[in-house]
């Protein structure tokens, strides 16, 4: 059979994020077509996915109910875009973060797709109005921004264009759920979406605190990894407020004034350059004396185990 039981997903761009998406879709039983303009990228993606799936199966961390072999058999490479799109139910674009390039690709897709398929972009920063305005199939277009690595960090931000049809949002939401991701809906675009706006708020205060010499770069990171981050892996900042008092209203009663007082002392937007940059860079290099790649592998292993723990905690 040409299609998996769930549908057919086409990955446009088989780099880091495209590969990860391919594995996520296959874990959900989708037939997956990996497309790229560079044939070597498709070949190395398939090799890499096969190896990763076998390792994940061995360590008991393969997603989905199908075996690694079965999941891998759902994924096929294709270097012809028209052929790749045949029978597609969902397209996930994962090409480099370059507006002109992406616009060119969406222009091509616009000429080739039917009126049903969802065209979704993995972009982390480009706004839907920049990417999709003027396309004939704009109703079917949406941003589905994953978090690296999507295989272990399930969040996906869904960001519509003003002309995106509500049914496109609903279809994408349902599909993301089905493949085990955790979608959130934005009602409209905003620069940085939600995840990066939160992340930048944290980064800028971290930068200021280190810049003012109040805490060392290493200790700053510990405040998150051994402090705030411990609970943030399970409950968000709003539920944290709710649980840290007798509900939100009580939290606001107790802490409103203090929060506003502290917030008023926040400094201006950092330059993210110069002496502070050097200080932080030096500290990070000292902390990660081995290779950055080894540390990344360790991080991904931690995330994989955390993902497993979160699943166990949900079902108990
Ligand atoms: P990458 O550079 O690893 O992969 C891009 C792939 O696109 C390459 O294989 C390249 O050959 C291919 N490509 C280039 N032009 C093409 C074309 N015209 N048609 C088809 N394929 C083409 O990039 P990466 O990191 O996978 O990023 C892809 C997208 O995902 C970007 O928009 C990025 O912002 C987004 N993203 C990346 C995250 C990350 O941490 N790397 C996290 C979340 C989103």
mmCIF file of C-alpha atoms and ligand atoms in Angstrom:
data_model
loop_
_atom_site.group_PDB
_atom_site.id
_atom_site.type_symbol
_atom_site.label_atom_id
_atom_site.label_comp_id
_atom_site.label_asym_id
_atom_site.label_seq_id
_atom_site.Cartn_x
_atom_site.Cartn_y
_atom_site.Cartn_z
ATOM 1 C CA UNK A 1 0.000 0.000 0.000
ATOM 2 C CA UNK A 2 1.270 3.492 -0.814
ATOM 3 C CA UNK A 3 -0.126 5.185 2.263
ATOM 4 C CA UNK A 4 0.307 4.516 5.955
ATOM 5 C CA UNK A 5 -2.953 4.065 7.828
ATOM 6 C CA UNK A 6 -2.809 7.590 9.226
ATOM 7 C CA UNK A 7 -2.096 9.638 6.104
ATOM 8 C CA UNK A 8 0.841 10.904 4.107
ATOM 9 C CA UNK A 9 3.197 13.578 5.368
ATOM 10 C CA UNK A 10 5.724 15.265 3.104
ATOM 11 C CA UNK A 11 8.812 16.768 4.711
ATOM 12 C CA UNK A 12 10.282 19.552 2.578
ATOM 13 C CA UNK A 13 13.919 19.927 3.691
ATOM 14 C CA UNK A 14 15.598 16.918 5.307
ATOM 15 C CA UNK A 15 18.032 18.629 7.686
ATOM 16 C CA UNK A 16 18.086 18.512 11.478
ATOM 17 C CA UNK A 17 14.419 19.410 12.051
ATOM 18 C CA UNK A 18 13.057 17.607 8.957
ATOM 19 C CA UNK A 19 14.581 14.320 10.144
ATOM 20 C CA UNK A 20 13.118 14.679 13.565
ATOM 21 C CA UNK A 21 9.660 15.469 12.146
ATOM 22 C CA UNK A 22 9.932 12.410 9.875
ATOM 23 C CA UNK A 23 10.495 10.201 12.924
ATOM 24 C CA UNK A 24 7.614 11.798 14.797
ATOM 25 C CA UNK A 25 5.199 11.285 11.879
ATOM 26 C CA UNK A 26 6.336 7.680 11.357
ATOM 27 C CA UNK A 27 5.834 6.968 15.056
ATOM 28 C CA UNK A 28 2.215 8.037 14.539
ATOM 29 C CA UNK A 29 1.797 5.598 11.631
ATOM 30 C CA UNK A 30 2.066 8.170 8.841
ATOM 31 C CA UNK A 31 3.652 7.380 5.532
ATOM 32 C CA UNK A 32 6.474 9.935 5.246
ATOM 33 C CA UNK A 33 8.130 11.324 2.137
ATOM 34 C CA UNK A 34 11.463 13.050 2.754
ATOM 35 C CA UNK A 35 12.175 15.640 0.079
ATOM 36 C CA UNK A 36 15.266 17.858 -0.300
ATOM 37 C CA UNK A 37 17.037 19.618 -3.148
ATOM 38 C CA UNK A 38 20.289 17.998 -2.017
ATOM 39 C CA UNK A 39 20.136 14.233 -2.656
ATOM 40 C CA UNK A 40 22.911 13.619 -0.106
ATOM 41 C CA UNK A 41 20.728 15.165 2.618
ATOM 42 C CA UNK A 42 18.005 12.605 1.903
ATOM 43 C CA UNK A 43 20.479 9.733 1.934
ATOM 44 C CA UNK A 44 22.102 10.801 5.186
ATOM 45 C CA UNK A 45 18.691 11.535 6.743
ATOM 46 C CA UNK A 46 17.513 7.986 6.008
ATOM 47 C CA UNK A 47 20.732 6.455 7.406
ATOM 48 C CA UNK A 48 20.567 8.636 10.470
ATOM 49 C CA UNK A 49 16.881 7.905 11.124
ATOM 50 C CA UNK A 50 17.369 4.153 10.759
ATOM 51 C CA UNK A 51 20.248 4.198 13.249
ATOM 52 C CA UNK A 52 18.401 6.414 15.731
ATOM 53 C CA UNK A 53 15.227 4.319 15.574
ATOM 54 C CA UNK A 54 17.127 1.112 16.309
ATOM 55 C CA UNK A 55 18.922 2.724 19.240
ATOM 56 C CA UNK A 56 15.682 4.158 20.613
ATOM 57 C CA UNK A 57 14.011 0.768 20.327
ATOM 58 C CA UNK A 58 16.892 -0.869 22.196
ATOM 59 C CA UNK A 59 16.698 1.633 25.041
ATOM 60 C CA UNK A 60 12.900 1.386 25.196
ATOM 61 C CA UNK A 61 12.415 4.995 24.141
ATOM 62 C CA UNK A 62 10.994 4.537 20.653
ATOM 63 C CA UNK A 63 7.762 6.489 20.313
ATOM 64 C CA UNK A 64 4.516 4.936 19.081
ATOM 65 C CA UNK A 65 3.335 1.354 19.003
ATOM 66 C CA UNK A 66 5.017 0.132 15.801
ATOM 67 C CA UNK A 67 8.454 -1.525 15.752
ATOM 68 C CA UNK A 68 11.496 0.440 14.579
ATOM 69 C CA UNK A 69 11.602 -1.666 11.421
ATOM 70 C CA UNK A 70 7.952 -0.992 10.639
ATOM 71 C CA UNK A 71 8.292 2.732 11.370
ATOM 72 C CA UNK A 72 11.374 2.992 9.178
ATOM 73 C CA UNK A 73 9.588 1.208 6.347
ATOM 74 C CA UNK A 74 7.020 4.036 6.331
ATOM 75 C CA UNK A 75 9.695 6.606 5.399
ATOM 76 C CA UNK A 76 10.824 7.132 1.809
ATOM 77 C CA UNK A 77 13.136 9.629 0.155
ATOM 78 C CA UNK A 78 12.146 11.512 -3.001
ATOM 79 C CA UNK A 79 14.079 14.180 -4.888
ATOM 80 C CA UNK A 80 11.238 15.256 -7.190
ATOM 81 C CA UNK A 81 8.857 17.724 -5.559
ATOM 82 C CA UNK A 82 5.872 16.977 -7.764
ATOM 83 C CA UNK A 83 6.218 13.255 -7.172
ATOM 84 C CA UNK A 84 6.784 13.821 -3.439
ATOM 85 C CA UNK A 85 3.513 15.736 -3.155
ATOM 86 C CA UNK A 86 1.354 13.063 -4.775
ATOM 87 C CA UNK A 87 -1.386 12.055 -2.319
ATOM 88 C CA UNK A 88 0.008 14.285 0.453
ATOM 89 C CA UNK A 89 -2.326 15.032 3.359
ATOM 90 C CA UNK A 90 0.139 17.207 5.286
ATOM 91 C CA UNK A 91 3.261 19.126 4.258
ATOM 92 C CA UNK A 92 5.825 20.148 6.866
ATOM 93 C CA UNK A 93 8.316 22.647 5.460
ATOM 94 C CA UNK A 94 11.758 22.487 7.145
ATOM 95 C CA UNK A 95 14.084 24.476 4.885
ATOM 96 C CA UNK A 96 16.665 27.013 6.146
ATOM 97 C CA UNK A 97 15.405 30.055 8.051
ATOM 98 C CA UNK A 98 15.531 32.467 5.119
ATOM 99 C CA UNK A 99 12.445 34.455 4.137
ATOM 100 C CA UNK A 100 13.174 34.723 0.409
ATOM 101 C CA UNK A 101 13.964 31.017 0.122
ATOM 102 C CA UNK A 102 10.868 29.988 2.053
ATOM 103 C CA UNK A 103 8.652 32.337 0.002
ATOM 104 C CA UNK A 104 9.998 30.780 -3.162
ATOM 105 C CA UNK A 105 9.233 27.292 -1.842
ATOM 106 C CA UNK A 106 5.686 28.193 -0.731
ATOM 107 C CA UNK A 107 5.159 29.756 -4.169
ATOM 108 C CA UNK A 108 6.138 26.444 -5.767
ATOM 109 C CA UNK A 109 3.956 24.427 -3.405
ATOM 110 C CA UNK A 110 1.038 26.788 -4.055
ATOM 111 C CA UNK A 111 1.088 25.806 -7.736
ATOM 112 C CA UNK A 112 1.205 22.065 -7.058
ATOM 113 C CA UNK A 113 -1.137 21.323 -4.151
ATOM 114 C CA UNK A 114 -4.840 20.471 -4.052
ATOM 115 C CA UNK A 115 -7.406 22.305 -1.898
ATOM 116 C CA UNK A 116 -7.225 19.893 1.054
ATOM 117 C CA UNK A 117 -3.618 19.450 2.074
ATOM 118 C CA UNK A 118 -2.253 21.468 5.004
ATOM 119 C CA UNK A 119 0.916 23.446 4.286
ATOM 120 C CA UNK A 120 2.781 23.912 7.543
ATOM 121 C CA UNK A 121 6.069 25.727 8.198
ATOM 122 C CA UNK A 122 8.591 24.902 10.945
ATOM 123 C CA UNK A 123 9.895 28.475 11.016
ATOM 124 C CA UNK A 124 11.070 29.668 14.419
ATOM 125 C CA UNK A 125 10.939 33.418 13.738
ATOM 126 C CA UNK A 126 9.254 34.277 10.428
ATOM 127 C CA UNK A 127 5.688 35.537 10.719
ATOM 128 C CA UNK A 128 2.844 33.904 8.757
ATOM 129 C CA UNK A 129 1.970 37.260 7.107
ATOM 130 C CA UNK A 130 5.528 37.400 5.738
ATOM 131 C CA UNK A 131 5.485 33.780 4.559
ATOM 132 C CA UNK A 132 1.987 33.178 3.205
ATOM 133 C CA UNK A 133 0.413 36.486 2.106
ATOM 134 C CA UNK A 134 -0.753 36.344 -1.509
ATOM 135 C CA UNK A 135 -0.734 32.562 -1.865
ATOM 136 C CA UNK A 136 -3.740 31.044 -3.595
ATOM 137 C CA UNK A 137 -3.889 28.377 -0.868
ATOM 138 C CA UNK A 138 -3.317 30.742 2.081
ATOM 139 C CA UNK A 139 -6.375 29.229 3.847
ATOM 140 C CA UNK A 140 -4.457 25.950 4.118
ATOM 141 C CA UNK A 141 -1.240 27.526 5.458
ATOM 142 C CA UNK A 142 -0.067 27.617 9.075
ATOM 143 C CA UNK A 143 3.128 27.827 11.110
ATOM 144 C CA UNK A 144 3.781 24.771 13.288
ATOM 145 C CA UNK A 145 6.894 25.751 15.228
ATOM 146 C CA UNK A 146 8.572 22.794 16.957
ATOM 147 C CA UNK A 147 11.168 22.822 19.720
ATOM 148 C CA UNK A 148 14.518 21.163 19.134
ATOM 149 C CA UNK A 149 14.628 18.161 19.336
ATOM 150 C CA UNK A 150 10.913 17.656 18.495
ATOM 151 C CA UNK A 151 11.190 13.919 19.114
ATOM 152 C CA UNK A 152 11.668 14.515 22.851
ATOM 153 C CA UNK A 153 10.259 18.016 23.364
ATOM 154 C CA UNK A 154 6.657 17.747 22.204
ATOM 155 C CA UNK A 155 5.522 21.383 22.173
ATOM 156 C CA UNK A 156 4.391 22.798 18.822
ATOM 157 C CA UNK A 157 3.217 26.408 18.484
ATOM 158 C CA UNK A 158 0.444 26.755 15.902
ATOM 159 C CA UNK A 159 0.353 30.253 14.429
ATOM 160 C CA UNK A 160 -2.273 31.137 11.811
ATOM 161 C CA UNK A 161 -2.137 33.733 9.049
ATOM 162 C CA UNK A 162 -5.140 36.117 9.322
ATOM 163 C CA UNK A 163 -6.624 34.247 6.325
ATOM 164 C CA UNK A 164 -5.886 30.729 7.577
ATOM 165 C CA UNK A 165 -9.134 28.760 7.670
ATOM 166 C CA UNK A 166 -10.149 27.675 11.196
ATOM 167 C CA UNK A 167 -10.432 24.130 9.836
ATOM 168 C CA UNK A 168 -6.706 24.209 8.978
ATOM 169 C CA UNK A 169 -5.917 25.075 12.598
ATOM 170 C CA UNK A 170 -8.218 22.318 13.863
ATOM 171 C CA UNK A 171 -6.822 19.721 11.433
ATOM 172 C CA UNK A 172 -3.245 20.578 12.393
ATOM 173 C CA UNK A 173 -4.077 20.548 16.092
ATOM 174 C CA UNK A 174 -5.700 17.122 15.841
ATOM 175 C CA UNK A 175 -2.856 15.758 13.756
ATOM 176 C CA UNK A 176 -0.199 16.985 16.206
ATOM 177 C CA UNK A 177 -2.065 15.314 19.056
ATOM 178 C CA UNK A 178 -2.303 12.126 17.059
ATOM 179 C CA UNK A 179 1.461 11.939 16.511
ATOM 180 C CA UNK A 180 2.120 12.528 20.211
ATOM 181 C CA UNK A 181 3.092 16.215 20.088
ATOM 182 C CA UNK A 182 1.699 18.891 22.368
ATOM 183 C CA UNK A 183 0.175 21.640 20.217
ATOM 184 C CA UNK A 184 -0.787 25.109 21.475
ATOM 185 C CA UNK A 185 -2.853 27.592 19.448
ATOM 186 C CA UNK A 186 -2.009 31.268 19.079
ATOM 187 C CA UNK A 187 -5.041 33.306 17.997
ATOM 188 C CA UNK A 188 -2.808 35.586 15.934
ATOM 189 C CA UNK A 189 0.852 36.113 15.089
ATOM 190 C CA UNK A 190 3.209 38.027 17.342
ATOM 191 C CA UNK A 191 6.942 38.468 16.845
ATOM 192 C CA UNK A 192 8.790 35.628 18.601
ATOM 193 C CA UNK A 193 5.538 33.658 18.999
ATOM 194 C CA UNK A 194 5.090 32.652 22.677
ATOM 195 C CA UNK A 195 8.003 30.368 23.408
ATOM 196 C CA UNK A 196 10.716 32.766 22.305
ATOM 197 C CA UNK A 197 9.065 35.739 23.988
ATOM 198 C CA UNK A 198 9.177 33.838 27.287
ATOM 199 C CA UNK A 199 12.688 32.619 26.573
ATOM 200 C CA UNK A 200 13.953 36.117 25.767
ATOM 201 C CA UNK A 201 12.409 37.531 28.933
ATOM 202 C CA UNK A 202 14.407 34.973 30.929
ATOM 203 C CA UNK A 203 17.598 35.439 28.912
ATOM 204 C CA UNK A 204 17.574 39.210 29.264
ATOM 205 C CA UNK A 205 17.182 39.169 33.046
ATOM 206 C CA UNK A 206 19.862 36.444 33.251
ATOM 207 C CA UNK A 207 22.170 38.663 31.199
ATOM 208 C CA UNK A 208 21.517 41.685 33.410
ATOM 209 C CA UNK A 209 22.086 39.786 36.665
ATOM 210 C CA UNK A 210 25.395 38.379 35.429
ATOM 211 C CA UNK A 211 26.331 41.744 33.913
ATOM 212 C CA UNK A 212 25.774 43.483 37.235
ATOM 213 C CA UNK A 213 27.996 40.897 38.925
ATOM 214 C CA UNK A 214 25.210 39.748 41.232
ATOM 215 C CA UNK A 215 25.627 36.087 40.356
ATOM 216 C CA UNK A 216 28.109 34.052 38.325
ATOM 217 C CA UNK A 217 27.068 32.613 34.932
ATOM 218 C CA UNK A 218 27.291 29.074 36.318
ATOM 219 C CA UNK A 219 25.179 29.873 39.372
ATOM 220 C CA UNK A 220 22.653 31.715 37.201
ATOM 221 C CA UNK A 221 22.126 28.544 35.175
ATOM 222 C CA UNK A 222 21.748 26.517 38.373
ATOM 223 C CA UNK A 223 18.910 28.776 39.507
ATOM 224 C CA UNK A 224 17.014 27.504 36.486
ATOM 225 C CA UNK A 225 18.212 23.885 36.190
ATOM 226 C CA UNK A 226 18.028 23.062 39.921
ATOM 227 C CA UNK A 227 15.339 25.584 40.805
ATOM 228 C CA UNK A 228 12.650 27.000 38.571
ATOM 229 C CA UNK A 229 13.222 24.459 35.816
ATOM 230 C CA UNK A 230 12.457 21.516 38.114
ATOM 231 C CA UNK A 231 8.832 22.503 38.295
ATOM 232 C CA UNK A 232 8.566 24.111 34.888
ATOM 233 C CA UNK A 233 9.039 20.650 33.331
ATOM 234 C CA UNK A 234 5.643 19.743 34.825
ATOM 235 C CA UNK A 235 3.681 22.919 35.545
ATOM 236 C CA UNK A 236 3.879 26.346 33.921
ATOM 237 C CA UNK A 237 4.379 29.746 35.577
ATOM 238 C CA UNK A 238 0.641 30.394 35.951
ATOM 239 C CA UNK A 239 -0.134 27.089 37.615
ATOM 240 C CA UNK A 240 2.938 27.635 39.778
ATOM 241 C CA UNK A 241 1.268 30.799 41.093
ATOM 242 C CA UNK A 242 -1.960 28.897 41.653
ATOM 243 C CA UNK A 243 -0.250 26.159 43.668
ATOM 244 C CA UNK A 244 2.130 28.409 45.595
ATOM 245 C CA UNK A 245 -0.792 30.096 47.382
ATOM 246 C CA UNK A 246 -4.428 29.240 47.909
ATOM 247 C CA UNK A 247 -5.110 29.832 44.225
ATOM 248 C CA UNK A 248 -4.334 32.660 41.823
ATOM 249 C CA UNK A 249 -6.447 35.276 43.564
ATOM 250 C CA UNK A 250 -4.767 34.601 46.873
ATOM 251 C CA UNK A 251 -1.326 34.618 45.174
ATOM 252 C CA UNK A 252 -2.035 38.035 43.653
ATOM 253 C CA UNK A 253 -3.274 39.359 46.976
ATOM 254 C CA UNK A 254 -0.106 38.189 48.666
ATOM 255 C CA UNK A 255 2.511 38.902 46.019
ATOM 256 C CA UNK A 256 1.074 41.584 43.710
ATOM 257 C CA UNK A 257 2.921 44.438 45.374
ATOM 258 C CA UNK A 258 6.190 42.564 45.650
ATOM 259 C CA UNK A 259 6.095 41.467 42.027
ATOM 260 C CA UNK A 260 5.482 45.011 40.812
ATOM 261 C CA UNK A 261 8.200 46.405 43.099
ATOM 262 C CA UNK A 262 10.780 43.916 41.793
ATOM 263 C CA UNK A 263 9.678 44.281 38.172
ATOM 264 C CA UNK A 264 10.200 48.047 38.387
ATOM 265 C CA UNK A 265 13.892 47.415 39.075
ATOM 266 C CA UNK A 266 14.421 45.471 35.827
ATOM 267 C CA UNK A 267 17.043 47.131 33.628
ATOM 268 C CA UNK A 268 17.000 47.981 29.924
ATOM 269 C CA UNK A 269 17.348 45.503 27.050
ATOM 270 C CA UNK A 270 20.936 44.190 27.088
ATOM 271 C CA UNK A 271 23.236 44.651 24.082
ATOM 272 C CA UNK A 272 24.236 40.947 24.204
ATOM 273 C CA UNK A 273 27.798 41.901 23.280
ATOM 274 C CA UNK A 274 31.074 43.203 24.705
ATOM 275 C CA UNK A 275 32.468 42.369 28.134
ATOM 276 C CA UNK A 276 29.429 40.551 29.473
ATOM 277 C CA UNK A 277 29.307 38.386 26.388
ATOM 278 C CA UNK A 278 32.985 37.495 26.883
ATOM 279 C CA UNK A 279 32.479 36.708 30.544
ATOM 280 C CA UNK A 280 29.554 34.396 29.828
ATOM 281 C CA UNK A 281 31.276 32.776 26.869
ATOM 282 C CA UNK A 282 34.370 32.031 28.961
ATOM 283 C CA UNK A 283 32.315 30.514 31.770
ATOM 284 C CA UNK A 284 30.323 28.329 29.385
ATOM 285 C CA UNK A 285 33.500 27.067 27.665
ATOM 286 C CA UNK A 286 35.046 26.215 31.045
ATOM 287 C CA UNK A 287 31.910 24.323 32.045
ATOM 288 C CA UNK A 288 31.842 22.348 28.831
ATOM 289 C CA UNK A 289 35.516 21.507 28.402
ATOM 290 C CA UNK A 290 34.843 18.449 26.294
ATOM 291 C CA UNK A 291 33.057 18.822 22.997
ATOM 292 C CA UNK A 292 29.805 20.699 22.616
ATOM 293 C CA UNK A 293 28.512 17.634 20.772
ATOM 294 C CA UNK A 294 29.060 15.353 23.765
ATOM 295 C CA UNK A 295 27.194 17.802 25.960
ATOM 296 C CA UNK A 296 24.354 17.949 23.401
ATOM 297 C CA UNK A 297 24.146 14.172 23.414
ATOM 298 C CA UNK A 298 23.922 14.216 27.192
ATOM 299 C CA UNK A 299 21.203 16.903 27.032
ATOM 300 C CA UNK A 300 19.185 14.854 24.550
ATOM 301 C CA UNK A 301 19.536 11.763 26.743
ATOM 302 C CA UNK A 302 18.244 13.804 29.703
ATOM 303 C CA UNK A 303 15.333 15.093 27.626
ATOM 304 C CA UNK A 304 14.509 11.572 26.427
ATOM 305 C CA UNK A 305 14.336 10.309 30.004
ATOM 306 C CA UNK A 306 12.354 13.322 31.126
ATOM 307 C CA UNK A 307 9.886 12.716 28.283
ATOM 308 C CA UNK A 308 9.485 9.140 29.533
ATOM 309 C CA UNK A 309 8.999 10.295 33.110
ATOM 310 C CA UNK A 310 6.376 12.799 32.013
ATOM 311 C CA UNK A 311 4.445 10.052 30.215
ATOM 312 C CA UNK A 312 4.598 7.838 33.316
ATOM 313 C CA UNK A 313 3.474 10.685 35.584
ATOM 314 C CA UNK A 314 0.511 11.372 33.265
ATOM 315 C CA UNK A 315 -0.746 7.820 33.388
ATOM 316 C CA UNK A 316 -0.421 7.419 37.164
HETATM 317 P P1 LIG B 1 19.042 22.562 8.279
HETATM 318 O O1 LIG B 1 19.988 23.505 7.640
HETATM 319 O O2 LIG B 1 19.565 21.477 9.161
HETATM 320 O O3 LIG B 1 18.142 21.869 7.142
HETATM 321 C C1 LIG B 1 17.609 22.568 6.043
HETATM 322 C C2 LIG B 1 17.446 21.594 4.879
HETATM 323 O O4 LIG B 1 16.711 22.225 3.833
HETATM 324 C C3 LIG B 1 18.759 21.124 4.272
HETATM 325 O O5 LIG B 1 18.763 19.715 4.192
HETATM 326 C C4 LIG B 1 18.775 21.762 2.870
HETATM 327 O O6 LIG B 1 19.430 20.965 1.895
HETATM 328 C C5 LIG B 1 17.279 21.833 2.598
HETATM 329 N N1 LIG B 1 16.900 22.786 1.549
HETATM 330 C C6 LIG B 1 17.483 23.962 1.200
HETATM 331 N N2 LIG B 1 16.807 24.522 0.166
HETATM 332 C C7 LIG B 1 15.770 23.692 -0.136
HETATM 333 C C8 LIG B 1 14.722 23.718 -1.097
HETATM 334 N N3 LIG B 1 14.600 24.718 -1.954
HETATM 335 N N4 LIG B 1 13.851 22.687 -1.116
HETATM 336 C C9 LIG B 1 13.970 21.655 -0.253
HETATM 337 N N5 LIG B 1 14.940 21.581 0.680
HETATM 338 C C10 LIG B 1 15.830 22.575 0.741
HETATM 339 O O7 LIG B 1 17.994 23.483 9.082
HETATM 340 P P2 LIG B 1 17.120 23.099 10.387
HETATM 341 O O8 LIG B 1 17.887 23.418 11.613
HETATM 342 O O9 LIG B 1 16.569 21.743 10.203
HETATM 343 O O10 LIG B 1 15.950 24.192 10.299
HETATM 344 C C11 LIG B 1 14.845 24.061 9.416
HETATM 345 C C12 LIG B 1 13.717 24.976 9.864
HETATM 346 O O11 LIG B 1 13.285 24.597 11.166
HETATM 347 C C13 LIG B 1 14.096 26.457 9.955
HETATM 348 O O12 LIG B 1 13.017 27.247 9.522
HETATM 349 C C14 LIG B 1 14.305 26.662 11.429
HETATM 350 O O13 LIG B 1 14.056 27.989 11.848
HETATM 351 C C15 LIG B 1 13.256 25.721 12.000
HETATM 352 N N6 LIG B 1 13.531 25.308 13.382
HETATM 353 C C16 LIG B 1 14.797 24.936 13.747
HETATM 354 C C17 LIG B 1 15.081 24.585 15.061
HETATM 355 C C18 LIG B 1 16.479 24.187 15.435
HETATM 356 O O14 LIG B 1 16.770 24.170 16.626
HETATM 357 N N7 LIG B 1 17.357 23.848 14.503
HETATM 358 C C19 LIG B 1 14.021 24.578 16.100
HETATM 359 C C20 LIG B 1 12.703 24.935 15.598
HETATM 360 C C21 LIG B 1 12.492 25.300 14.284
#
